[in-house]
Amino acid sequence: MLHYALETAVKVAPTDISVLINGESGVGKEAFSKIIHALSNRKHGPFIAVNCGAIPEGTIDSELFGHEKGSFTGAIDTRKGYFETVNGGTIFLDEVGELPLETQARLLRVLESGEFIKVGSSKTQKTDVRIIAATNRDLLDYSSSGKFREDLYYRLSTVPIKVPPLRERKEDIYLLFRKFSADFAEKYKSKPVVMEPEAVQVLTNYRWPGNIRQLKNIAEQLSVLDEDKNVNAYELMQVLPSERTNLPALLGNAAGDNKLSERDIFYKVLLDLRKDLNDLKGVVFSMMQNNGVATANDFNTPQQEQVSHVFNDNVFARPNPMQSQGMPVPQQNMSSNIIDIPVTEPESLSLEQKEVEMIKKALKKYNGKRKKAAAELGISERTLYRKIKQYDLEQ
């Protein structure tokens, strides 16, 4: 998808067609506008990037189109706007969806006729400016709610370009990180940051909600703070913000020290499922001991109480057909028919204990050969050596 976006930018660059670039914040929309300008016939003309969302509504018209002296309070002199100063060049309107409706009408006139009027003036001026707009919003949805002019949308999006988020092009993440690391190494006169294989995997699998802007910040942070410039997975996770998850939130105690990671939550969910299964085994076991009749005492957990009314209504405690016909009911040796269902103890949630167990198993499997054990565990031999030292697993 990124290749298609780049190909579209290259093809449309030599023309004067308006372009609308759509994508999440931080994906590099301004970089696309600079590519289009650099490959266009206007490349020797001026280029200016305007963040429409950062300019107050009361001054946006003056910034874009200029104003006459005395046109409003504080207008002590005549001022040229961007459409006048960038004549013959390219103007990039970032976050164009934030423009007020009045300003949108002025912009539409520029697109249709190349004309504009300064604030406080009655004189029409001509401009020859190519407009490239960008947004992280759905402008069609905005137009349906009356926040954006539909006619302006279709004039801006003569050629739309969709820039995919970083999480949808994982193959670019490490390449971009290396590029940023090299740039910051040159800037700070230091060695470039080098990542261990497991750190590269963490880097690639992270969702990057801030996209390229966030990735660049992380590269600069590691370039400045990491002393040996050799980053492992643990060190990388220390600087990566925690990702939001759709899993149920777990509330800690009053002291706030009961914080669980996503992996801890996953183990807890599995443990709860195992507990529910053990409770169900207990009910079945009790029913078998009581000739298929469940008693109220069998339901001592919230999960069991939810279904206790079913047993209290004697759904499973129906009379034996032979007994209802006055026939003797043969006595069964229940002990011979009862299945011994073991009730397992809950496993420990300690990730450290699990890690130690896995390392021991891997070392035992390969007779202490660390290289093969590390490959089995999916970590580097250096990391395995450090873990062995950490947990005192030297044999």
XYZ file of C-alpha atoms in Angstrom:
395
model
C 0.000 0.000 0.000
C 2.905 2.390 0.704
C 4.400 1.593 -2.708
C 1.091 2.476 -4.347
C 0.955 5.781 -2.439
C 4.510 6.641 -3.529
C 3.802 5.690 -7.142
C 0.705 7.912 -7.124
C 2.703 10.836 -5.680
C 5.387 10.465 -8.368
C 2.823 10.274 -11.180
C 0.808 13.286 -10.051
C 3.851 15.472 -9.217
C 4.463 16.935 -12.752
C 0.858 18.173 -12.950
C -0.881 21.010 -11.076
C -3.705 18.775 -9.855
C -4.818 19.229 -6.236
C -3.932 16.325 -3.981
C -5.535 15.206 -0.708
C -3.297 13.074 1.517
C -5.114 11.038 4.142
C -3.528 9.144 7.023
C -3.115 8.933 10.780
C -1.111 11.503 12.689
C 2.630 10.936 12.374
C 2.642 8.769 9.215
C 4.622 11.320 7.196
C 1.970 13.199 5.207
C 4.157 16.309 4.979
C 6.990 14.180 3.542
C 4.671 13.196 0.686
C 3.854 16.856 0.000
C 7.574 17.645 -0.211
C 8.123 14.729 -2.605
C 5.352 16.014 -4.877
C 6.766 19.565 -4.801
C 10.348 18.400 -5.427
C 9.293 16.409 -8.506
C 6.987 19.094 -9.888
C 7.581 21.934 -12.333
C 7.339 24.261 -9.308
C 10.349 22.773 -7.548
C 12.283 26.059 -7.869
C 9.350 28.002 -6.457
C 8.507 28.525 -2.748
C 7.010 25.770 -0.590
C 5.227 26.380 2.685
C 3.519 24.001 5.123
C 0.614 25.399 7.142
C -0.924 23.562 10.099
C -4.535 24.708 9.887
C -5.361 23.271 13.304
C -2.655 25.339 15.023
C -3.869 28.762 13.834
C -6.673 30.439 15.842
C -9.977 30.740 14.002
C -9.958 34.537 14.270
C -6.634 34.925 12.446
C -6.660 32.033 9.928
C -8.085 34.201 7.108
C -5.421 36.830 7.682
C -2.652 34.194 7.700
C -3.802 32.601 4.439
C -5.078 35.576 2.446
C -3.554 38.627 4.152
C -5.293 41.761 5.458
C -5.465 45.502 4.929
C -4.369 48.047 7.483
C -7.133 48.792 9.986
C -9.311 45.873 8.836
C -9.581 44.639 12.430
C -8.243 45.478 15.880
C -4.474 45.071 15.873
C -4.105 45.324 12.090
C -1.617 48.191 12.243
C -0.202 47.475 8.799
C -1.030 45.740 5.533
C 0.048 42.126 5.531
C 0.545 39.597 2.733
C -0.974 36.140 3.214
C 0.520 32.777 2.284
C -1.356 32.601 -1.031
C 0.293 35.827 -2.083
C 3.832 35.088 -0.865
C 3.873 31.525 -2.258
C 2.719 32.619 -5.719
C 4.262 30.246 -8.271
C 4.974 27.591 -5.653
C 3.196 24.988 -3.506
C 1.228 25.386 -0.290
C 0.638 22.381 1.973
C -2.461 22.672 4.155
C -2.109 20.149 6.953
C -5.205 19.207 8.989
C -7.400 20.972 6.422
C -10.484 19.555 8.152
C -9.954 22.069 10.977
C -10.626 25.092 8.724
C -13.693 27.197 9.643
C -16.563 27.108 7.111
C -15.993 30.749 6.116
C -12.344 30.039 5.348
C -13.374 26.935 3.400
C -15.483 29.157 1.110
C -12.471 31.423 0.486
C -10.262 28.393 -0.243
C -12.834 26.980 -2.668
C -12.668 30.231 -4.668
C -8.886 29.940 -4.910
C -9.205 26.383 -6.219
C -11.898 27.281 -8.756
C -10.584 30.580 -10.145
C -7.198 31.275 -8.559
C -8.638 34.426 -6.944
C -8.747 35.672 -3.357
C -9.579 38.839 -1.448
C -7.616 40.109 1.540
C -9.431 40.626 4.820
C -10.811 44.178 4.842
C -10.299 44.672 1.108
C -12.632 44.703 -1.870
C -9.949 44.144 -4.463
C -9.659 40.711 -6.064
C -6.145 39.337 -6.464
C -4.878 36.459 -8.580
C -2.507 33.722 -7.393
C -0.853 30.752 -9.051
C -0.458 28.258 -6.213
C -0.680 24.490 -6.175
C -2.591 23.215 -3.148
C -1.776 19.943 -1.409
C -4.014 19.191 1.571
C -3.782 16.562 4.284
C -6.051 15.279 7.036
C -6.365 12.458 9.532
C -10.155 12.715 9.512
C -12.916 11.388 7.259
C -13.867 14.587 5.403
C -16.916 12.970 3.780
C -18.219 12.143 7.242
C -17.444 15.718 8.262
C -19.369 17.035 5.255
C -22.437 14.949 6.116
C -22.483 16.569 9.573
C -22.060 20.069 8.128
C -18.487 20.618 9.353
C -16.829 20.533 5.941
C -18.012 21.676 2.526
C -18.666 18.749 0.223
C -17.798 20.763 -2.894
C -14.456 21.716 -1.349
C -13.746 18.068 -0.544
C -14.173 17.035 -4.184
C -12.020 19.928 -5.395
C -9.216 19.053 -2.971
C -9.331 15.299 -3.555
C -8.856 15.311 -7.325
C -6.168 12.727 -6.593
C -6.429 11.125 -3.134
C -3.407 9.461 -1.560
C -3.812 7.123 1.430
C -0.696 6.745 3.598
C -0.890 3.503 5.652
C 0.003 3.527 9.369
C 3.324 2.064 10.488
C 1.717 -1.018 12.038
C 0.492 -2.064 8.571
C 3.997 -1.994 7.070
C 6.073 -3.860 9.602
C 8.867 -4.464 7.103
C 9.635 -0.726 7.170
C 9.905 -0.351 10.947
C 13.438 -1.660 11.505
C 14.723 -0.005 8.310
C 13.389 3.363 9.470
C 14.816 2.812 12.945
C 18.283 2.135 11.505
C 18.015 5.252 9.369
C 17.038 7.413 12.349
C 19.766 5.814 14.506
C 22.405 6.637 11.890
C 21.156 10.235 11.697
C 21.254 10.692 15.468
C 24.671 9.011 15.703
C 25.990 11.641 13.319
C 24.186 14.407 15.193
C 25.439 13.415 18.649
C 28.868 12.134 17.513
C 28.256 8.632 18.855
C 27.912 5.036 17.637
C 24.648 3.995 15.971
C 22.262 1.948 18.115
C 22.435 -1.807 17.429
C 19.550 -4.103 18.401
C 19.647 -7.756 19.411
C 17.322 -10.076 17.437
C 14.701 -10.291 20.194
C 14.677 -6.485 20.456
C 14.062 -6.236 16.712
C 11.081 -8.554 17.150
C 9.664 -6.377 19.939
C 10.232 -3.270 17.812
C 8.447 -4.812 14.831
C 5.455 -6.168 16.789
C 4.788 -2.901 18.647
C 1.704 -1.106 17.295
C 3.268 2.402 17.118
C 0.178 4.552 17.750
C 2.318 7.636 17.074
C 3.633 6.101 13.829
C 6.911 7.400 12.337
C 7.050 10.408 14.667
C 7.002 8.099 17.697
C 9.565 5.722 16.159
C 11.921 8.632 15.541
C 11.547 9.792 19.150
C 12.388 6.306 20.457
C 15.458 6.140 18.189
C 16.673 9.485 19.518
C 15.973 8.488 23.123
C 18.034 5.303 22.800
C 20.801 7.157 20.961
C 21.148 9.549 23.890
C 20.438 7.349 26.936
C 21.860 3.923 26.055
C 25.517 3.789 27.036
C 26.874 0.837 25.038
C 24.421 1.412 22.118
C 23.611 -2.339 22.195
C 19.897 -2.671 22.977
C 18.204 -5.889 24.084
C 14.478 -6.567 24.331
C 14.259 -5.641 28.023
C 15.968 -2.282 27.496
C 13.707 -1.504 24.550
C 10.540 -2.312 26.496
C 11.648 0.115 29.217
C 11.344 3.051 26.794
C 8.251 1.890 24.890
C 4.959 3.225 26.308
C 2.511 0.549 27.409
C 0.057 -0.408 24.693
C -3.656 -0.155 25.290
C -5.425 -3.488 25.403
C -9.003 -4.631 24.918
C -8.663 -7.075 27.811
C -10.710 -6.321 30.959
C -8.977 -3.886 33.271
C -7.740 -5.247 36.605
C -7.949 -2.863 39.526
C -5.045 -2.856 41.943
C -5.179 -2.421 45.713
C -5.255 0.919 47.456
C -1.483 1.172 47.439
C -1.445 0.690 43.691
C 1.165 -2.071 43.776
C -0.964 -4.757 42.128
C -0.061 -3.961 38.513
C -0.181 -6.844 36.052
C 1.216 -7.021 32.572
C -0.788 -8.363 29.606
C 0.968 -11.706 30.016
C -0.024 -11.808 33.700
C -3.630 -11.070 32.736
C -3.560 -13.895 30.185
C -2.309 -16.345 32.844
C -5.004 -15.164 35.247
C -7.750 -15.715 32.657
C -6.461 -19.251 32.043
C -6.325 -19.867 35.796
C -9.932 -18.705 36.231
C -11.029 -21.030 33.425
C -9.233 -23.945 35.088
C -10.902 -23.103 38.407
C -14.333 -23.067 36.743
C -13.587 -26.463 35.177
C -12.536 -27.901 38.545
C -15.743 -26.578 40.132
C -17.784 -28.287 37.416
C -15.879 -31.537 37.983
C -16.769 -31.283 41.654
C -20.483 -30.957 40.874
C -20.416 -33.956 38.546
C -18.511 -36.001 41.138
C -21.080 -35.127 43.828
C -23.986 -36.039 41.528
C -22.491 -39.442 40.862
C -22.202 -40.077 44.589
C -25.859 -39.121 45.117
C -27.444 -41.245 42.375
C -27.465 -38.359 39.926
C -29.067 -35.897 42.370
C -27.324 -32.599 43.002
C -27.792 -31.012 46.429
C -27.628 -27.347 47.367
C -24.310 -27.916 49.126
C -22.727 -28.857 45.831
C -23.027 -25.261 44.639
C -20.541 -23.240 46.644
C -19.146 -20.979 43.955
C -20.696 -18.033 42.102
C -20.500 -19.926 38.816
C -22.303 -22.916 40.316
C -24.954 -20.721 41.984
C -25.909 -19.393 38.567
C -27.070 -22.845 37.529
C -28.255 -24.111 40.924
C -31.903 -23.337 40.126
C -31.732 -25.934 37.365
C -30.911 -28.649 39.890
C -33.329 -27.285 42.511
C -36.112 -27.696 39.927
C -35.168 -31.410 39.883
C -34.290 -31.415 36.207
C -31.580 -33.960 36.942
C -33.313 -35.493 39.967
C -36.122 -37.217 38.082
C -37.559 -40.470 39.577
C -36.272 -43.733 38.224
C -38.833 -45.221 35.746
C -38.583 -48.655 37.430
C -39.335 -47.115 40.815
C -42.401 -45.287 39.482
C -43.840 -48.610 38.283
C -43.389 -50.288 41.667
C -40.460 -52.395 40.508
C -37.461 -52.934 42.728
C -34.515 -50.682 41.841
C -31.282 -52.620 41.580
C -28.536 -51.329 43.839
C -25.462 -50.268 41.978
C -21.988 -50.226 43.292
C -21.388 -46.531 42.807
C -17.748 -46.830 43.785
C -17.109 -48.929 40.680
C -18.755 -46.388 38.407
C -17.283 -43.239 39.867
C -14.529 -41.717 37.815
C -11.691 -40.407 39.850
C -11.439 -36.806 38.654
C -8.382 -35.154 40.127
C -8.781 -31.535 41.200
C -5.599 -29.763 40.327
C -4.063 -27.032 42.389
C -3.825 -23.573 40.780
C -0.481 -22.944 39.185
C 1.747 -20.092 40.247
C 1.433 -16.861 38.278
C 5.090 -15.981 38.776
C 6.622 -15.239 35.383
C 10.070 -15.601 36.901
C 9.284 -19.156 38.051
C 7.953 -20.034 34.575
C 11.084 -18.620 32.987
C 13.336 -20.655 35.282
C 11.379 -23.834 34.496
C 11.638 -23.288 30.736
C 15.375 -22.609 30.928
C 15.935 -25.762 33.006
C 13.933 -27.871 30.560
C 15.814 -26.514 27.562
C 19.211 -27.091 29.192
C 18.213 -30.612 30.205
C 16.904 -31.370 26.700
C 20.218 -30.449 25.100
C 22.462 -31.756 27.892
C 23.603 -28.316 28.977
C 24.494 -27.065 25.471
C 23.591 -23.410 25.748
C 23.628 -22.570 22.070
C 20.973 -25.163 21.238
C 18.994 -24.324 24.391
C 18.967 -20.630 23.458
C 17.735 -21.458 19.964
C 14.970 -23.626 21.459
C 13.903 -20.761 23.755
C 14.036 -18.203 20.949
C 16.604 -15.969 22.670
C 20.245 -15.168 22.075
C 23.007 -17.184 23.724
C 24.163 -14.046 25.455
C 20.714 -13.491 26.960
C 20.559 -17.121 28.096
C 23.959 -16.801 29.772
C 22.760 -13.724 31.615
C 19.573 -15.504 32.742
C 21.590 -18.471 34.012
C 23.704 -16.114 36.086
C 20.628 -14.207 37.260
C 18.785 -17.305 38.476
C 21.941 -19.109 39.659
C 21.369 -22.083 37.370
C 25.057 -22.984 36.942
C 25.473 -26.751 37.070
